[in-house]
PDB file of C-alpha atoms in Angstrom:
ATOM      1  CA  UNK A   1      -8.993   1.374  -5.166  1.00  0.00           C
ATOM      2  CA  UNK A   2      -9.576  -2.224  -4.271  1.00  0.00           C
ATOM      3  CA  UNK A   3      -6.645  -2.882  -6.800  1.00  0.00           C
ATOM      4  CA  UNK A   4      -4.497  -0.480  -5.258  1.00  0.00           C
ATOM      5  CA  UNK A   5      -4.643  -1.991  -1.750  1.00  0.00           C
ATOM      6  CA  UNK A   6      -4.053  -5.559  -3.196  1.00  0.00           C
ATOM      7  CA  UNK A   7      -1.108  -4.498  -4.662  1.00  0.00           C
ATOM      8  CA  UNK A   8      -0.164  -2.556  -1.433  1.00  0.00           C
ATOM      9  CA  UNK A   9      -0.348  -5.371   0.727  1.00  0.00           C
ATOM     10  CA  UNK A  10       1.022  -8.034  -1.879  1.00  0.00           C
ATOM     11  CA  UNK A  11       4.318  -5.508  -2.143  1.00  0.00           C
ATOM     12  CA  UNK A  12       4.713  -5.531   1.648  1.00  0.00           C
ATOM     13  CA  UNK A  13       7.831  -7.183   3.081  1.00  0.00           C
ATOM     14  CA  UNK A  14       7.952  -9.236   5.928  1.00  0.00           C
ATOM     15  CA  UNK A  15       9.957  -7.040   7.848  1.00  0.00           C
ATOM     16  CA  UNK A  16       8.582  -4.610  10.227  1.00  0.00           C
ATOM     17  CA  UNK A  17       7.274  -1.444   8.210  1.00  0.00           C
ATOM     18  CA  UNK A  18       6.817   2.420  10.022  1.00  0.00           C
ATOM     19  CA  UNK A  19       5.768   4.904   7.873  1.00  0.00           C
ATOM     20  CA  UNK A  20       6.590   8.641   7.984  1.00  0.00           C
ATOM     21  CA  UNK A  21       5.110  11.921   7.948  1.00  0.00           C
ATOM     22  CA  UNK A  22       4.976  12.008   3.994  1.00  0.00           C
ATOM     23  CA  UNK A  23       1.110  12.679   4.163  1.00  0.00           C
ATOM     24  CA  UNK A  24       2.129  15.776   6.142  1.00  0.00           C
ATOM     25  CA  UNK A  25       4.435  16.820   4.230  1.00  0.00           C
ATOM     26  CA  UNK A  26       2.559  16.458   1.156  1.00  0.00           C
ATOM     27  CA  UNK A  27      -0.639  18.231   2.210  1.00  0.00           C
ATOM     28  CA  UNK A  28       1.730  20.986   3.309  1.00  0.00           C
ATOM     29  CA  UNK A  29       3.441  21.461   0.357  1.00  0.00           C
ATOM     30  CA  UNK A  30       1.553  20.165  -2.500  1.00  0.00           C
ATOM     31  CA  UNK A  31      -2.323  20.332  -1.962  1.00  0.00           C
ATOM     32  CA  UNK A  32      -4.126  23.035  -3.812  1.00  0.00           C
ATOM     33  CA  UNK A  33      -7.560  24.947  -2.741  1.00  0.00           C
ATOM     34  CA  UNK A  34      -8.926  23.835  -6.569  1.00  0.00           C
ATOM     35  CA  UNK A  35      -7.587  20.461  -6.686  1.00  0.00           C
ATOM     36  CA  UNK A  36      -9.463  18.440  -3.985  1.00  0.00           C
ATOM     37  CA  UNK A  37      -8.060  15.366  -2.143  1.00  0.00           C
ATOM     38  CA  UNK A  38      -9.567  12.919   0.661  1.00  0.00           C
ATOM     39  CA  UNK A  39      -7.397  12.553   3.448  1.00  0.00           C
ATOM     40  CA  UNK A  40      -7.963   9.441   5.678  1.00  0.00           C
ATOM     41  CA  UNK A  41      -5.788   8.871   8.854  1.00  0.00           C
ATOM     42  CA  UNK A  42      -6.450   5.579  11.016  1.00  0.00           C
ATOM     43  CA  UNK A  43      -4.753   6.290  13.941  1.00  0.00           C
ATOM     44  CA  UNK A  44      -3.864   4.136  17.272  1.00  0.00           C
ATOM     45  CA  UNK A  45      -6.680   4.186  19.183  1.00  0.00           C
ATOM     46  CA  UNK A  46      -8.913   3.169  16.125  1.00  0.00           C
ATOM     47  CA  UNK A  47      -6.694   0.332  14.846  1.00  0.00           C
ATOM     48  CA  UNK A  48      -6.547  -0.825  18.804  1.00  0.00           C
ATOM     49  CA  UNK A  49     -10.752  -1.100  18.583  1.00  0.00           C
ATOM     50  CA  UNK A  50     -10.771  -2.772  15.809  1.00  0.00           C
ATOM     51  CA  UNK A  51      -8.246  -5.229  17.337  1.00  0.00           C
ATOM     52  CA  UNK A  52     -10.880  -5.318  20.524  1.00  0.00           C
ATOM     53  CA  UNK A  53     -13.567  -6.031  18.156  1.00  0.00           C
ATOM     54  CA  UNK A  54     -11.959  -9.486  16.047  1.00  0.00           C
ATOM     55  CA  UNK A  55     -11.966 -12.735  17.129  1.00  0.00           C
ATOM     56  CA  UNK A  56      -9.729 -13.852  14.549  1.00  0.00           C
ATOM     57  CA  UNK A  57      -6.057 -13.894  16.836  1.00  0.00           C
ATOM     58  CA  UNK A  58      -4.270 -12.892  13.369  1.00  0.00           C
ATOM     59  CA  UNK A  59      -6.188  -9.975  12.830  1.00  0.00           C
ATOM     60  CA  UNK A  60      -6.393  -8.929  16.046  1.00  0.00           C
ATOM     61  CA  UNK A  61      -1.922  -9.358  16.446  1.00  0.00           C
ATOM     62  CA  UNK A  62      -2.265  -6.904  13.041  1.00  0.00           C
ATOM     63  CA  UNK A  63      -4.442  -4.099  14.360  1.00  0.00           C
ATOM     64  CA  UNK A  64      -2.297  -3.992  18.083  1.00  0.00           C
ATOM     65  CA  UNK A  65       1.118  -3.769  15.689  1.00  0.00           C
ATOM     66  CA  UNK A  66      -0.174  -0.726  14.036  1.00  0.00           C
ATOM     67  CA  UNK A  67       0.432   2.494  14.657  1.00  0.00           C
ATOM     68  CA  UNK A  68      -1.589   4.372  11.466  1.00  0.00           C
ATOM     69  CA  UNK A  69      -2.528   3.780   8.464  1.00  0.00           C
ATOM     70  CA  UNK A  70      -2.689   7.364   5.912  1.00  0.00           C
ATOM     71  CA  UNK A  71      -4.417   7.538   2.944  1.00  0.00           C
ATOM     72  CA  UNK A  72      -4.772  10.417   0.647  1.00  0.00           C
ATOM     73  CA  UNK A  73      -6.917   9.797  -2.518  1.00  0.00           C
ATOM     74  CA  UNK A  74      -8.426  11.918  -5.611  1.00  0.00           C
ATOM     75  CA  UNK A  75     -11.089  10.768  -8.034  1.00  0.00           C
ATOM     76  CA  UNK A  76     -10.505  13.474 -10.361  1.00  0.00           C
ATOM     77  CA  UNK A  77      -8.676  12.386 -13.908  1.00  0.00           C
ATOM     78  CA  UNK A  78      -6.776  15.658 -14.153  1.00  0.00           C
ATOM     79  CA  UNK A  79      -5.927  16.398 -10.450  1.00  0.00           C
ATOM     80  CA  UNK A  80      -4.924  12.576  -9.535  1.00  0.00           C
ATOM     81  CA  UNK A  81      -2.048  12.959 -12.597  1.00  0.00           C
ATOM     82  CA  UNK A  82      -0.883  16.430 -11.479  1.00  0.00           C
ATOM     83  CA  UNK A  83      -0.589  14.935  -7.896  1.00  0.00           C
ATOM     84  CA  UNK A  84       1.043  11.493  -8.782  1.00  0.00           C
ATOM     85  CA  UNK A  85       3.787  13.633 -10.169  1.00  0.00           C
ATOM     86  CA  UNK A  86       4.053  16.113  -7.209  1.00  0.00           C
ATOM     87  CA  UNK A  87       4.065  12.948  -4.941  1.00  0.00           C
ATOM     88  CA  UNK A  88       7.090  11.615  -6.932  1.00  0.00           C
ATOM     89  CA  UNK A  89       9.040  14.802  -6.994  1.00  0.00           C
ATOM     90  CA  UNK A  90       8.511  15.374  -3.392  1.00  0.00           C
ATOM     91  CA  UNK A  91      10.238  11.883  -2.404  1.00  0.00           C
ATOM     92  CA  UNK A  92      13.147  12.671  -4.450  1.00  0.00           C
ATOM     93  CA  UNK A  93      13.503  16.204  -3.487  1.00  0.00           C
ATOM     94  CA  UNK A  94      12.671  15.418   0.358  1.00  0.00           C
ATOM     95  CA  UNK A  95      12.689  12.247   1.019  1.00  0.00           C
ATOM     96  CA  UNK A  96      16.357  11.237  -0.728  1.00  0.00           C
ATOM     97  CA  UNK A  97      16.986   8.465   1.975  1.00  0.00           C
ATOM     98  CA  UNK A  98      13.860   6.878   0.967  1.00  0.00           C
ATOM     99  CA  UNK A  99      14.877   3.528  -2.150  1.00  0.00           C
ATOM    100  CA  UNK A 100      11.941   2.575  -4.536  1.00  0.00           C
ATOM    101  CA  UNK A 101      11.928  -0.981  -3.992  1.00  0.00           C
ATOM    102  CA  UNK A 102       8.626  -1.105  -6.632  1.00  0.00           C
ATOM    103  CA  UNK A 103       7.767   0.411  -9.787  1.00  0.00           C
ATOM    104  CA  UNK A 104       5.226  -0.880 -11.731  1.00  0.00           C
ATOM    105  CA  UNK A 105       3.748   1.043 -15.224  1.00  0.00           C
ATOM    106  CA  UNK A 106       0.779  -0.775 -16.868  1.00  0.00           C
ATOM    107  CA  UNK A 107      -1.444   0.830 -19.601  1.00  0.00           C
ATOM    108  CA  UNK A 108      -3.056   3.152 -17.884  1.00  0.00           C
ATOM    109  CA  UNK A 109      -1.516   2.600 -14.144  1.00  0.00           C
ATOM    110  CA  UNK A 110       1.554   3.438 -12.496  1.00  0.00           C
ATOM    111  CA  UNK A 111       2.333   2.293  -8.862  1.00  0.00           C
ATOM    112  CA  UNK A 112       5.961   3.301  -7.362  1.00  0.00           C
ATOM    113  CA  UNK A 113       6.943   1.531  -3.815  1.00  0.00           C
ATOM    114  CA  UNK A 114       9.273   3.681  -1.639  1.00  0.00           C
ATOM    115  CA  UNK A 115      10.983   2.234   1.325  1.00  0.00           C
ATOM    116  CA  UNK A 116      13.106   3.837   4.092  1.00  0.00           C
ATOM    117  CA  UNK A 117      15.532   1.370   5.879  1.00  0.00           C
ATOM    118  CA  UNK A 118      16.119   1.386   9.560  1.00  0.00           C
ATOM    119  CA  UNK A 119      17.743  -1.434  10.480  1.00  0.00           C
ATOM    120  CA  UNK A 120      15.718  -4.640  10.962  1.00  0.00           C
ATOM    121  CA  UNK A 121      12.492  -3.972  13.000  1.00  0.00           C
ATOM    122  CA  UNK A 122      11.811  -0.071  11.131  1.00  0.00           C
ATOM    123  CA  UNK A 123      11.210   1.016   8.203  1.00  0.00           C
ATOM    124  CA  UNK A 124       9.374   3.579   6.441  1.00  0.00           C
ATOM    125  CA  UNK A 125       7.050   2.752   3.566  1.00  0.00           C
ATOM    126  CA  UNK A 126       5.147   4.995   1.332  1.00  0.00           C
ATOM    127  CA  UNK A 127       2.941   3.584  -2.096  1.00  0.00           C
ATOM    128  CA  UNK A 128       1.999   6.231  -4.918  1.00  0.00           C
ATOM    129  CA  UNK A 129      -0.691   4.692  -7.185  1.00  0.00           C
ATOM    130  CA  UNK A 130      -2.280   5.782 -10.294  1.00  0.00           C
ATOM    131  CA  UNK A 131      -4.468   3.658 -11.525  1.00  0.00           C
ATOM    132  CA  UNK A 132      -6.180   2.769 -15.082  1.00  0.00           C
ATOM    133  CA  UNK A 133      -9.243   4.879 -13.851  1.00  0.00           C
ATOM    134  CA  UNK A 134      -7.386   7.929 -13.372  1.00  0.00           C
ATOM    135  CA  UNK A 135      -7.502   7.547  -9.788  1.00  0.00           C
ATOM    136  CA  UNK A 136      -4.590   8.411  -7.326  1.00  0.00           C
ATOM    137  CA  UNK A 137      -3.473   6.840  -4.138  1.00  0.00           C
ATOM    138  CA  UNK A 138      -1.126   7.727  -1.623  1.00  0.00           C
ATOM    139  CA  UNK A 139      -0.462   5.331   1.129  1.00  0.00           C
ATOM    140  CA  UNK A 140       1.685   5.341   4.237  1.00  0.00           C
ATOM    141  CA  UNK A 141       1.630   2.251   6.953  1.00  0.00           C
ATOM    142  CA  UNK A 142       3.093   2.860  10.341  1.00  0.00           C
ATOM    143  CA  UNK A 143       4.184   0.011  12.583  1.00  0.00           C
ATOM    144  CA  UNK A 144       4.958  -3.806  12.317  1.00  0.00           C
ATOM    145  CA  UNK A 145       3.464  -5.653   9.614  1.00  0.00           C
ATOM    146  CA  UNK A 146       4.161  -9.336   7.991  1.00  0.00           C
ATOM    147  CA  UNK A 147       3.059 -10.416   4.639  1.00  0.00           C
ATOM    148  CA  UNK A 148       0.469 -12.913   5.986  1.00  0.00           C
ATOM    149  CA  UNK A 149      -1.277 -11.112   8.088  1.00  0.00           C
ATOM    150  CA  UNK A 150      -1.603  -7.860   5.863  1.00  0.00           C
ATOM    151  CA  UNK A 151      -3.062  -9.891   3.025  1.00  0.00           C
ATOM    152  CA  UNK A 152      -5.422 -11.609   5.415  1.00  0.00           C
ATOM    153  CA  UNK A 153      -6.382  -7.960   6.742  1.00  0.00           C
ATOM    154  CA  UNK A 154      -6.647  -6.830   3.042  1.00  0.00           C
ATOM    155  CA  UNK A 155      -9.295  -9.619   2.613  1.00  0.00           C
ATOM    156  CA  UNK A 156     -11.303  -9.096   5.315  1.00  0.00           C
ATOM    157  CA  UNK A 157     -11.986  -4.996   4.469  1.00  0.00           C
ATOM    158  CA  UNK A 158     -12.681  -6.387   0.623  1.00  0.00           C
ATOM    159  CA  UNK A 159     -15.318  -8.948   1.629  1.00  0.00           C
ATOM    160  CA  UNK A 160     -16.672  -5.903   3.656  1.00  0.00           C
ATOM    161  CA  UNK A 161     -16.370  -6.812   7.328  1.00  0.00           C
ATOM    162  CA  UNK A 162     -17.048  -4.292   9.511  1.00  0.00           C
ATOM    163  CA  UNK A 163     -15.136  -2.837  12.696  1.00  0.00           C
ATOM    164  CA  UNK A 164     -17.185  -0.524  14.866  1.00  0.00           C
TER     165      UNK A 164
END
């Protein structure tokens, strides 16, 4: 996972980023009773704590440019594959005004980078990850986001500091 969100906030542009209701959309349509999935959804209020709790001004800037931050994840060999490839027909079936920008396929790991444009402050962004464990990864950022400040974000949550 730690790989994933490396690569997630390594791929982000420096242009503003909103992402859209593909969780939603994909819970709706494609997740199964017998094929679990964790669902995590930061929302506003969160991400506006955890700006009130940082001292670092960067960080802080980050969290208040947020809106939410989705994650959907499965551990499972079997399901994550079956779900990568629902996740990737349901962008090109639904989501047609959505570009991959990224698509990366390593032995073992597949990550595919899916960007809406809307103008120069919006956009949508969406990353689909498989990696070499067999684990999937669905991502979705909502609200304004630059490079620097995502990968100093994506440090901080790896060296394990918490936000309350």
């Amino acid at each position: 996972m730690r790989i994933v969100m490396v690569m997630l906030f390594s791929l982000l542009l420096p242009a503003a980023l909103l992402a859209d209701n593909f969780v939603s959309v994909f819970m709706e349509r494609c997740a199964e009773d017998e094929r679990l999935l964790n669902n995590v959804n930061i929302g506003k209020t969160m991400l506006d704590r955890m700006a009130a709790n940082t001292d670092d001004e960067e960080l802080k800037s980050t969290f208040k440019e947020l809106n939410s931050i989705r994650i959907i994840s499965s551990d499972n060999v079997e399901d994550s594959k079956y779900y990568f490839k629902k996740a990737n027909e349901l962008i090109k079936e639904s989501f047609m005004d959505y570009e991959e920008v990224v698509s990366l396929s390593e032995i073992g790991s597949k990550i595919s980078v899916w960007v809406k444009r809307q103008g120069e402050e919006k956009q949508d962004l969406i990353l689909i990850a498989l990696d070499s464990d067999g684990k999937l990864s669905i991502i979705t950022v909502s609200g304004k986001i630059d490079f620097d400040s995502i990968s100093k974000l994506s440090g901080s949550l790896r060296d394990g500091q918490q936000f309350p």
